[in-house]
Amino acid sequence: MIAILKRGTTPEQTEHLIQWLKHMDLDVHVSEGKEFTILGLVGDTTRVDMELLNSLEIVENVRRVSEPFKQANRKFHPNDSVISCANVKIGGGNFAMIAGPCSVESEKQIVDVATSVKAYGADILRGGAFKPRTSPYAFQGLKDAGIQMLLKAKEATGLPIITEIMNVRSLDLFEDVDIIQVGARNMQNFDLLQELGKTKKPILLKRGLANTLQELLMSAEYIMSEGNENIILCERGIRTYENYTRNTLDLSAIPVLHELTHLPVVVDPSHATGRASLVPSMAVAAAAAGADGIMVEVHNNPSCALCDGAQSLTPDQFKTLNQQVQKVREVLR
Ligand code: PEP
Ligand code: MN
């Protein structure tokens, strides 16, 4: 349920109302917009007398939110959320280019790729240290050592870093990581989501291989309900019957999510297509459809990559992709 307060309501009146609602065992989330203040009521709202609430002098309107996701719902929070990490902002008109290898392979490799992608316009460096692989015999990532190498690349270039967490037990290692990624395979690892909700770290939450957008938003809700509102959603392609591409990029997810939620939406055309030749056109299409950022895999020598070489761009290809994406963004402005 949401209660929209009248223009001119004083902070004291708002606080008084919040206390009254909290006495009904409800959590109250306050969203201060330019025009109105909106109170989002979370909990058992069946006890709230809607008529009574509506009749209060300071209340403009009361509505039930029918969707099961509350805090992620745009009705709760009409303005776009802007997520900040280091000096980079994502959402609400701020666009972020995230680039880097699928996996961290050595200190030299990650520092070299970081230096190139920074020179060619990346805002954030990606690199997997913990790799969720289909086969237990495939390269599993450098784990703790990989995170240390990413931190070296961050120090060398000043780029904030994003890397994937697979397990709650390794959370301590992510202390100096700027954005924690929850991969597609862990989108519904509810224990992990709840633990990340207890931190204040920005979380990039990827859509699961076969999950609906409502399920993605319910997973965001798991994190938000524990107190962490710093969430970036990521469309990375879904499983369909088409197998020419690794997955099928659901571009309509961008406008749909923008309608349903205030959280920013980033697109990963690398995992969506699985083929380097298709990545630039899908990145441009995602920017045209209103994505708040793009995340692409870039490797200094894709043919020797330990993971996902076929979908990795060279630094020069990334440079061209970034120029094209920026042109599209200018046209949209
Ligand atoms: C990744 O970004 O490294 C990754 C494993 O992606 P996904 O979870 O989307 O498969
Ligand atoms: Mn990958």
CSV table of C-alpha atoms and ligand atoms in Angstrom, one decimal:
chain,number,residue,atom,x,y,z
A,1,MET,CA,0.0,0.0,0.0
A,2,ILE,CA,1.2,3.5,-0.7
A,3,ALA,CA,0.0,6.8,0.8
A,4,ILE,CA,0.7,10.0,-1.2
A,5,LEU,CA,1.0,13.0,1.0
A,6,LYS,CA,-0.4,16.5,0.1
A,7,ARG,CA,2.0,19.2,-1.0
A,8,GLY,CA,3.0,21.4,1.9
A,9,THR,CA,2.9,18.6,4.5
A,10,THR,CA,5.4,19.5,7.2
A,11,PRO,CA,8.1,17.1,8.4
A,12,GLU,CA,6.5,17.0,11.8
A,13,GLN,CA,3.1,15.9,10.3
A,14,THR,CA,4.8,13.3,8.2
A,15,GLU,CA,6.7,11.9,11.2
A,16,HIS,CA,3.5,11.8,13.3
A,17,LEU,CA,1.8,9.7,10.6
A,18,ILE,CA,4.8,7.4,10.2
A,19,GLN,CA,4.8,6.7,14.0
A,20,TRP,CA,1.0,5.9,13.8
A,21,LEU,CA,1.6,3.5,10.9
A,22,LYS,CA,4.6,1.9,12.7
A,23,HIS,CA,2.3,1.2,15.7
A,24,MET,CA,0.4,-1.1,13.3
A,25,ASP,CA,3.6,-3.2,12.9
A,26,LEU,CA,4.2,-1.8,9.4
A,27,ASP,CA,7.6,-0.8,7.9
A,28,VAL,CA,7.3,2.6,6.4
A,29,HIS,CA,9.6,3.7,3.5
A,30,VAL,CA,9.6,7.3,2.7
A,31,SER,CA,10.3,8.5,-0.8
A,32,GLU,CA,10.6,12.3,-1.2
A,33,GLY,CA,9.9,13.3,-4.8
A,34,LYS,CA,10.1,16.8,-6.3
A,35,GLU,CA,6.3,17.2,-6.0
A,36,PHE,CA,5.0,14.7,-3.4
A,37,THR,CA,6.2,12.6,-0.5
A,38,ILE,CA,5.2,9.0,-0.8
A,39,LEU,CA,5.0,6.6,2.1
A,40,GLY,CA,5.3,2.9,1.2
A,41,LEU,CA,3.8,0.6,3.7
A,42,VAL,CA,5.2,-2.9,3.9
A,43,GLY,CA,3.8,-5.7,6.1
A,44,ASP,CA,0.3,-6.8,6.8
A,45,THR,CA,-1.6,-3.9,5.4
A,46,THR,CA,-5.0,-5.7,5.9
A,47,ARG,CA,-5.1,-4.0,9.3
A,48,VAL,CA,-4.9,-0.5,7.8
A,49,ASP,CA,-8.3,1.2,7.4
A,50,MET,CA,-7.8,2.7,3.9
A,51,GLU,CA,-10.8,5.0,4.3
A,52,LEU,CA,-9.5,6.4,7.5
A,53,LEU,CA,-6.0,6.9,6.1
A,54,ASN,CA,-7.5,8.6,3.0
A,55,SER,CA,-9.5,11.0,5.1
A,56,LEU,CA,-6.5,12.4,7.0
A,57,GLU,CA,-5.9,16.1,6.2
A,58,ILE,CA,-2.4,15.5,4.9
A,59,VAL,CA,-3.1,12.5,2.7
A,60,GLU,CA,-3.8,13.1,-0.9
A,61,ASN,CA,-4.4,9.5,-2.0
A,62,VAL,CA,-4.0,5.9,-0.8
A,63,ARG,CA,-3.5,3.0,-3.1
A,64,ARG,CA,-2.9,-0.7,-2.8
A,65,VAL,CA,0.1,-2.0,-4.8
A,66,SER,CA,-1.1,-5.2,-6.4
A,67,GLU,CA,2.4,-6.4,-7.5
A,68,PRO,CA,4.2,-8.6,-5.0
A,69,PHE,CA,7.3,-6.5,-5.2
A,70,LYS,CA,7.0,-3.4,-3.0
A,71,GLN,CA,10.3,-1.6,-2.4
A,72,ALA,CA,11.5,-2.2,-6.0
A,73,ASN,CA,8.1,-0.9,-7.3
A,74,ARG,CA,8.1,2.3,-9.2
A,75,LYS,CA,4.8,3.2,-7.6
A,76,PHE,CA,6.6,3.3,-4.3
A,77,HIS,CA,9.4,5.5,-5.7
A,78,PRO,CA,8.4,7.3,-8.9
A,79,ASN,CA,11.9,8.8,-9.5
A,80,ASP,CA,14.7,6.7,-10.9
A,81,SER,CA,17.1,5.4,-8.4
A,82,VAL,CA,20.7,6.5,-8.9
A,83,ILE,CA,23.3,4.0,-7.7
A,84,SER,CA,26.7,5.4,-6.8
A,85,CYS,CA,29.9,3.5,-6.6
A,86,ALA,CA,33.1,5.4,-6.1
A,87,ASN,CA,32.8,8.3,-8.5
A,88,VAL,CA,30.5,6.6,-10.9
A,89,LYS,CA,26.7,6.9,-11.0
A,90,ILE,CA,24.2,4.6,-12.7
A,91,GLY,CA,20.6,5.3,-13.4
A,92,GLY,CA,18.4,8.4,-13.7
A,93,GLY,CA,20.2,9.5,-16.9
A,94,ASN,CA,23.7,8.4,-15.7
A,95,PHE,CA,25.1,5.7,-18.0
A,96,ALA,CA,27.9,3.4,-17.1
A,97,MET,CA,30.2,1.3,-19.4
A,98,ILE,CA,31.4,-1.8,-17.6
A,99,ALA,CA,34.2,-3.7,-19.4
A,100,GLY,CA,36.8,-6.4,-18.6
A,101,PRO,CA,37.6,-10.0,-19.0
A,102,CYS,CA,35.3,-12.9,-18.1
A,103,SER,CA,37.9,-14.1,-15.6
A,104,VAL,CA,40.9,-12.7,-13.9
A,105,GLU,CA,43.8,-14.8,-15.2
A,106,SER,CA,46.9,-13.1,-13.9
A,107,GLU,CA,47.9,-9.7,-12.5
A,108,LYS,CA,49.4,-8.6,-15.8
A,109,GLN,CA,46.4,-9.7,-17.8
A,110,ILE,CA,43.9,-7.8,-15.6
A,111,VAL,CA,46.1,-4.7,-15.3
A,112,ASP,CA,46.6,-4.6,-19.1
A,113,VAL,CA,42.9,-5.0,-19.9
A,114,ALA,CA,42.0,-2.5,-17.3
A,115,THR,CA,44.5,0.1,-18.7
A,116,SER,CA,43.1,-0.5,-22.3
A,117,VAL,CA,39.4,-0.3,-21.4
A,118,LYS,CA,40.0,2.8,-19.3
A,119,ALA,CA,41.7,4.5,-22.2
A,120,TYR,CA,38.8,3.5,-24.4
A,121,GLY,CA,36.1,4.9,-22.2
A,122,ALA,CA,35.1,2.3,-19.6
A,123,ASP,CA,33.8,3.6,-16.3
A,124,ILE,CA,34.0,0.3,-14.3
A,125,LEU,CA,36.3,-2.8,-14.6
A,126,ARG,CA,34.7,-6.3,-14.5
A,127,GLY,CA,36.6,-9.5,-13.9
A,128,GLY,CA,35.5,-12.8,-12.4
A,129,ALA,CA,37.5,-14.3,-9.6
A,130,PHE,CA,34.9,-16.9,-8.6
A,131,LYS,CA,33.5,-18.5,-11.7
A,132,PRO,CA,30.3,-20.5,-11.8
A,133,ARG,CA,31.1,-23.1,-14.5
A,134,THR,CA,28.8,-25.7,-16.0
A,135,SER,CA,31.6,-28.3,-15.7
A,136,PRO,CA,33.5,-28.9,-12.4
A,137,TYR,CA,36.6,-29.6,-14.6
A,138,ALA,CA,36.6,-26.2,-16.2
A,139,PHE,CA,38.7,-23.3,-14.9
A,140,GLN,CA,37.0,-22.2,-11.7
A,141,GLY,CA,38.7,-18.8,-11.3
A,142,LEU,CA,41.6,-17.6,-9.2
A,143,LYS,CA,39.3,-17.0,-6.2
A,144,ASP,CA,40.9,-15.0,-3.4
A,145,ALA,CA,44.0,-14.3,-5.4
A,146,GLY,CA,41.9,-13.1,-8.3
A,147,ILE,CA,40.2,-10.5,-6.0
A,148,GLN,CA,43.7,-9.3,-5.0
A,149,MET,CA,44.7,-8.9,-8.6
A,150,LEU,CA,41.5,-6.9,-9.4
A,151,LEU,CA,42.4,-4.6,-6.5
A,152,LYS,CA,45.8,-4.1,-8.1
A,153,ALA,CA,44.1,-3.2,-11.3
A,154,LYS,CA,41.8,-0.8,-9.5
A,155,GLU,CA,44.9,0.8,-7.8
A,156,ALA,CA,46.7,1.1,-11.2
A,157,THR,CA,43.8,2.6,-13.1
A,158,GLY,CA,41.5,4.2,-10.6
A,159,LEU,CA,38.6,2.2,-12.1
A,160,PRO,CA,36.0,0.9,-9.6
A,161,ILE,CA,35.6,-2.9,-9.8
A,162,ILE,CA,32.8,-5.4,-10.1
A,163,THR,CA,33.2,-9.1,-9.4
A,164,GLU,CA,30.8,-12.0,-8.8
A,165,ILE,CA,30.1,-13.6,-5.4
A,166,MET,CA,29.0,-17.3,-5.4
A,167,ASN,CA,28.9,-18.0,-1.7
A,168,VAL,CA,28.0,-16.1,1.5
A,169,ARG,CA,31.2,-17.5,3.1
A,170,SER,CA,33.4,-15.4,0.9
A,171,LEU,CA,31.7,-12.1,1.6
A,172,ASP,CA,34.6,-10.8,3.7
A,173,LEU,CA,36.8,-10.9,0.6
A,174,PHE,CA,34.6,-8.4,-1.1
A,175,GLU,CA,35.3,-5.6,1.4
A,176,ASP,CA,37.1,-3.4,-1.2
A,177,VAL,CA,35.1,-4.5,-4.2
A,178,ASP,CA,32.9,-1.6,-5.4
A,179,ILE,CA,30.0,-3.6,-6.9
A,180,ILE,CA,29.1,-7.2,-6.0
A,181,GLN,CA,27.7,-9.2,-8.9
A,182,VAL,CA,25.1,-11.9,-8.3
A,183,GLY,CA,25.3,-14.1,-11.4
A,184,ALA,CA,22.4,-15.6,-13.3
A,185,ARG,CA,22.8,-19.0,-11.6
A,186,ASN,CA,22.4,-17.4,-8.2
A,187,MET,CA,19.6,-15.1,-8.9
A,188,GLN,CA,17.3,-17.2,-6.6
A,189,ASN,CA,19.9,-18.1,-4.0
A,190,PHE,CA,17.8,-16.4,-1.3
A,191,ASP,CA,20.2,-16.9,1.6
A,192,LEU,CA,22.9,-15.1,-0.4
A,193,LEU,CA,20.5,-12.3,-1.4
A,194,GLN,CA,19.4,-11.8,2.2
A,195,GLU,CA,23.0,-11.6,3.4
A,196,LEU,CA,23.8,-9.0,0.7
A,197,GLY,CA,20.8,-7.1,1.8
A,198,LYS,CA,22.5,-6.6,5.2
A,199,THR,CA,25.4,-4.8,3.5
A,200,LYS,CA,25.4,-1.4,1.9
A,201,LYS,CA,27.3,-2.5,-1.2
A,202,PRO,CA,25.9,-1.8,-4.6
A,203,ILE,CA,24.7,-5.2,-6.0
A,204,LEU,CA,24.4,-6.0,-9.7
A,205,LEU,CA,21.7,-8.7,-9.9
A,206,LYS,CA,21.6,-10.7,-13.1
A,207,ARG,CA,18.5,-12.2,-14.5
A,208,GLY,CA,18.4,-16.0,-14.2
A,209,LEU,CA,18.6,-18.1,-17.3
A,210,ALA,CA,14.9,-19.0,-17.2
A,211,ASN,CA,13.4,-16.4,-14.9
A,212,THR,CA,10.6,-13.9,-15.5
A,213,LEU,CA,11.0,-10.2,-14.9
A,214,GLN,CA,8.7,-10.5,-11.9
A,215,GLU,CA,11.0,-13.2,-10.4
A,216,LEU,CA,14.0,-10.9,-11.0
A,217,LEU,CA,12.2,-8.1,-9.1
A,218,MET,CA,11.2,-10.5,-6.3
A,219,SER,CA,14.9,-11.3,-6.0
A,220,ALA,CA,15.8,-7.6,-5.8
A,221,GLU,CA,13.1,-7.4,-3.1
A,222,TYR,CA,14.9,-10.0,-1.1
A,223,ILE,CA,17.9,-7.7,-1.0
A,224,MET,CA,15.9,-4.5,-0.4
A,225,SER,CA,13.8,-6.0,2.4
A,226,GLU,CA,17.0,-6.4,4.4
A,227,GLY,CA,17.8,-2.8,4.0
A,228,ASN,CA,20.1,-2.5,1.0
A,229,GLU,CA,18.5,-0.4,-1.8
A,230,ASN,CA,21.6,-0.2,-4.0
A,231,ILE,CA,20.6,-2.6,-6.7
A,232,ILE,CA,21.3,-2.6,-10.4
A,233,LEU,CA,19.4,-5.1,-12.5
A,234,CYS,CA,21.1,-6.9,-15.4
A,235,GLU,CA,19.5,-8.4,-18.5
A,236,ARG,CA,21.9,-11.0,-19.8
A,237,GLY,CA,19.8,-13.1,-22.2
A,238,ILE,CA,17.4,-16.0,-21.4
A,239,ARG,CA,17.1,-19.6,-22.6
A,240,THR,CA,14.8,-20.1,-25.6
A,241,TYR,CA,14.7,-22.7,-28.3
A,242,GLU,CA,17.1,-20.7,-30.4
A,243,ASN,CA,20.6,-22.1,-30.2
A,244,TYR,CA,22.5,-20.1,-32.8
A,245,THR,CA,23.1,-17.6,-30.0
A,246,ARG,CA,24.2,-18.6,-26.5
A,247,ASN,CA,21.0,-17.1,-25.1
A,248,THR,CA,18.3,-14.8,-26.5
A,249,LEU,CA,18.7,-11.1,-25.5
A,250,ASP,CA,15.4,-9.9,-24.2
A,251,LEU,CA,15.6,-6.2,-25.2
A,252,SER,CA,12.0,-5.5,-24.2
A,253,ALA,CA,13.2,-6.3,-20.6
A,254,ILE,CA,14.7,-2.7,-20.5
A,255,PRO,CA,11.5,-0.7,-21.1
A,256,VAL,CA,9.4,-3.2,-19.1
A,257,LEU,CA,11.7,-2.9,-16.1
A,258,HIS,CA,11.7,0.8,-16.4
A,259,GLU,CA,8.0,0.8,-16.2
A,260,LEU,CA,7.8,-1.5,-13.2
A,261,THR,CA,10.8,-0.4,-11.2
A,262,HIS,CA,12.9,2.6,-10.3
A,263,LEU,CA,16.1,0.5,-10.3
A,264,PRO,CA,18.6,1.0,-13.1
A,265,VAL,CA,18.9,-1.6,-15.8
A,266,VAL,CA,22.2,-2.7,-17.4
A,267,VAL,CA,22.5,-5.0,-20.4
A,268,ASP,CA,25.2,-7.7,-20.9
A,269,PRO,CA,25.3,-8.5,-24.6
A,270,SER,CA,28.3,-10.8,-24.2
A,271,HIS,CA,26.6,-13.6,-22.3
A,272,ALA,CA,23.3,-12.8,-24.2
A,273,THR,CA,24.8,-13.7,-27.6
A,274,GLY,CA,27.9,-15.7,-26.9
A,275,ARG,CA,29.5,-14.4,-30.1
A,276,ALA,CA,31.9,-11.4,-30.3
A,277,SER,CA,30.6,-10.5,-33.7
A,278,LEU,CA,27.1,-9.9,-32.3
A,279,VAL,CA,28.1,-8.0,-29.2
A,280,PRO,CA,28.5,-4.4,-30.7
A,281,SER,CA,25.1,-4.4,-32.4
A,282,MET,CA,23.3,-5.6,-29.3
A,283,ALA,CA,25.1,-3.1,-27.1
A,284,VAL,CA,24.0,-0.3,-29.4
A,285,ALA,CA,20.4,-1.7,-29.5
A,286,ALA,CA,20.4,-1.8,-25.7
A,287,ALA,CA,21.5,1.8,-25.4
A,288,ALA,CA,18.8,2.8,-27.9
A,289,ALA,CA,16.2,0.9,-25.8
A,290,GLY,CA,17.2,3.0,-22.8
A,291,ALA,CA,19.6,0.8,-20.8
A,292,ASP,CA,21.4,2.6,-18.0
A,293,GLY,CA,24.6,0.8,-18.8
A,294,ILE,CA,26.3,-1.9,-20.7
A,295,MET,CA,28.6,-4.7,-19.4
A,296,VAL,CA,30.9,-6.3,-22.0
A,297,GLU,CA,33.7,-8.9,-21.9
A,298,VAL,CA,37.0,-7.6,-23.2
A,299,HIS,CA,40.2,-9.7,-23.3
A,300,ASN,CA,43.6,-8.7,-24.6
A,301,ASN,CA,43.9,-12.0,-26.4
A,302,PRO,CA,40.4,-13.6,-26.8
A,303,SER,CA,41.7,-16.8,-28.5
A,304,CYS,CA,43.7,-17.6,-25.4
A,305,ALA,CA,41.1,-16.7,-22.8
A,306,LEU,CA,40.5,-19.2,-20.0
A,307,CYS,CA,36.8,-18.6,-20.2
A,308,ASP,CA,34.4,-17.1,-22.7
A,309,GLY,CA,36.9,-16.2,-25.4
A,310,ALA,CA,34.4,-16.6,-28.2
A,311,GLN,CA,32.3,-13.7,-26.9
A,312,SER,CA,35.2,-11.5,-25.8
A,313,LEU,CA,36.0,-8.3,-27.7
A,314,THR,CA,39.6,-7.1,-28.2
A,315,PRO,CA,40.3,-3.7,-26.7
A,316,ASP,CA,40.2,-2.1,-30.2
A,317,GLN,CA,36.7,-3.6,-30.8
A,318,PHE,CA,35.6,-2.3,-27.4
A,319,LYS,CA,36.8,1.2,-28.4
A,320,THR,CA,34.6,1.1,-31.5
A,321,LEU,CA,31.6,-0.3,-29.6
A,322,ASN,CA,31.9,2.4,-26.9
A,323,GLN,CA,32.1,5.2,-29.6
A,324,GLN,CA,28.9,3.8,-31.2
A,325,VAL,CA,27.1,3.5,-27.9
A,326,GLN,CA,28.0,7.1,-27.0
A,327,LYS,CA,26.7,8.3,-30.4
A,328,VAL,CA,23.4,6.6,-29.8
A,329,ARG,CA,23.2,8.2,-26.3
A,330,GLU,CA,23.8,11.6,-27.8
A,331,VAL,CA,21.0,11.1,-30.4
A,332,LEU,CA,18.6,10.1,-27.5
A,333,ARG,CA,19.5,13.2,-25.6
B,1,PEP,C1,29.6,-13.3,-15.7
B,1,PEP,O1,29.2,-12.2,-15.9
B,1,PEP,O2,30.8,-13.6,-15.6
B,1,PEP,C2,28.7,-14.4,-15.7
B,1,PEP,C3,29.0,-15.6,-15.3
B,1,PEP,O3,27.5,-14.1,-16.2
B,1,PEP,P1,26.1,-14.9,-16.0
B,1,PEP,O4,25.9,-15.0,-14.6
B,1,PEP,O5,25.1,-13.9,-16.7
B,1,PEP,O6,26.1,-16.2,-16.8
B,2,MN,MN,31.8,-14.8,-19.0
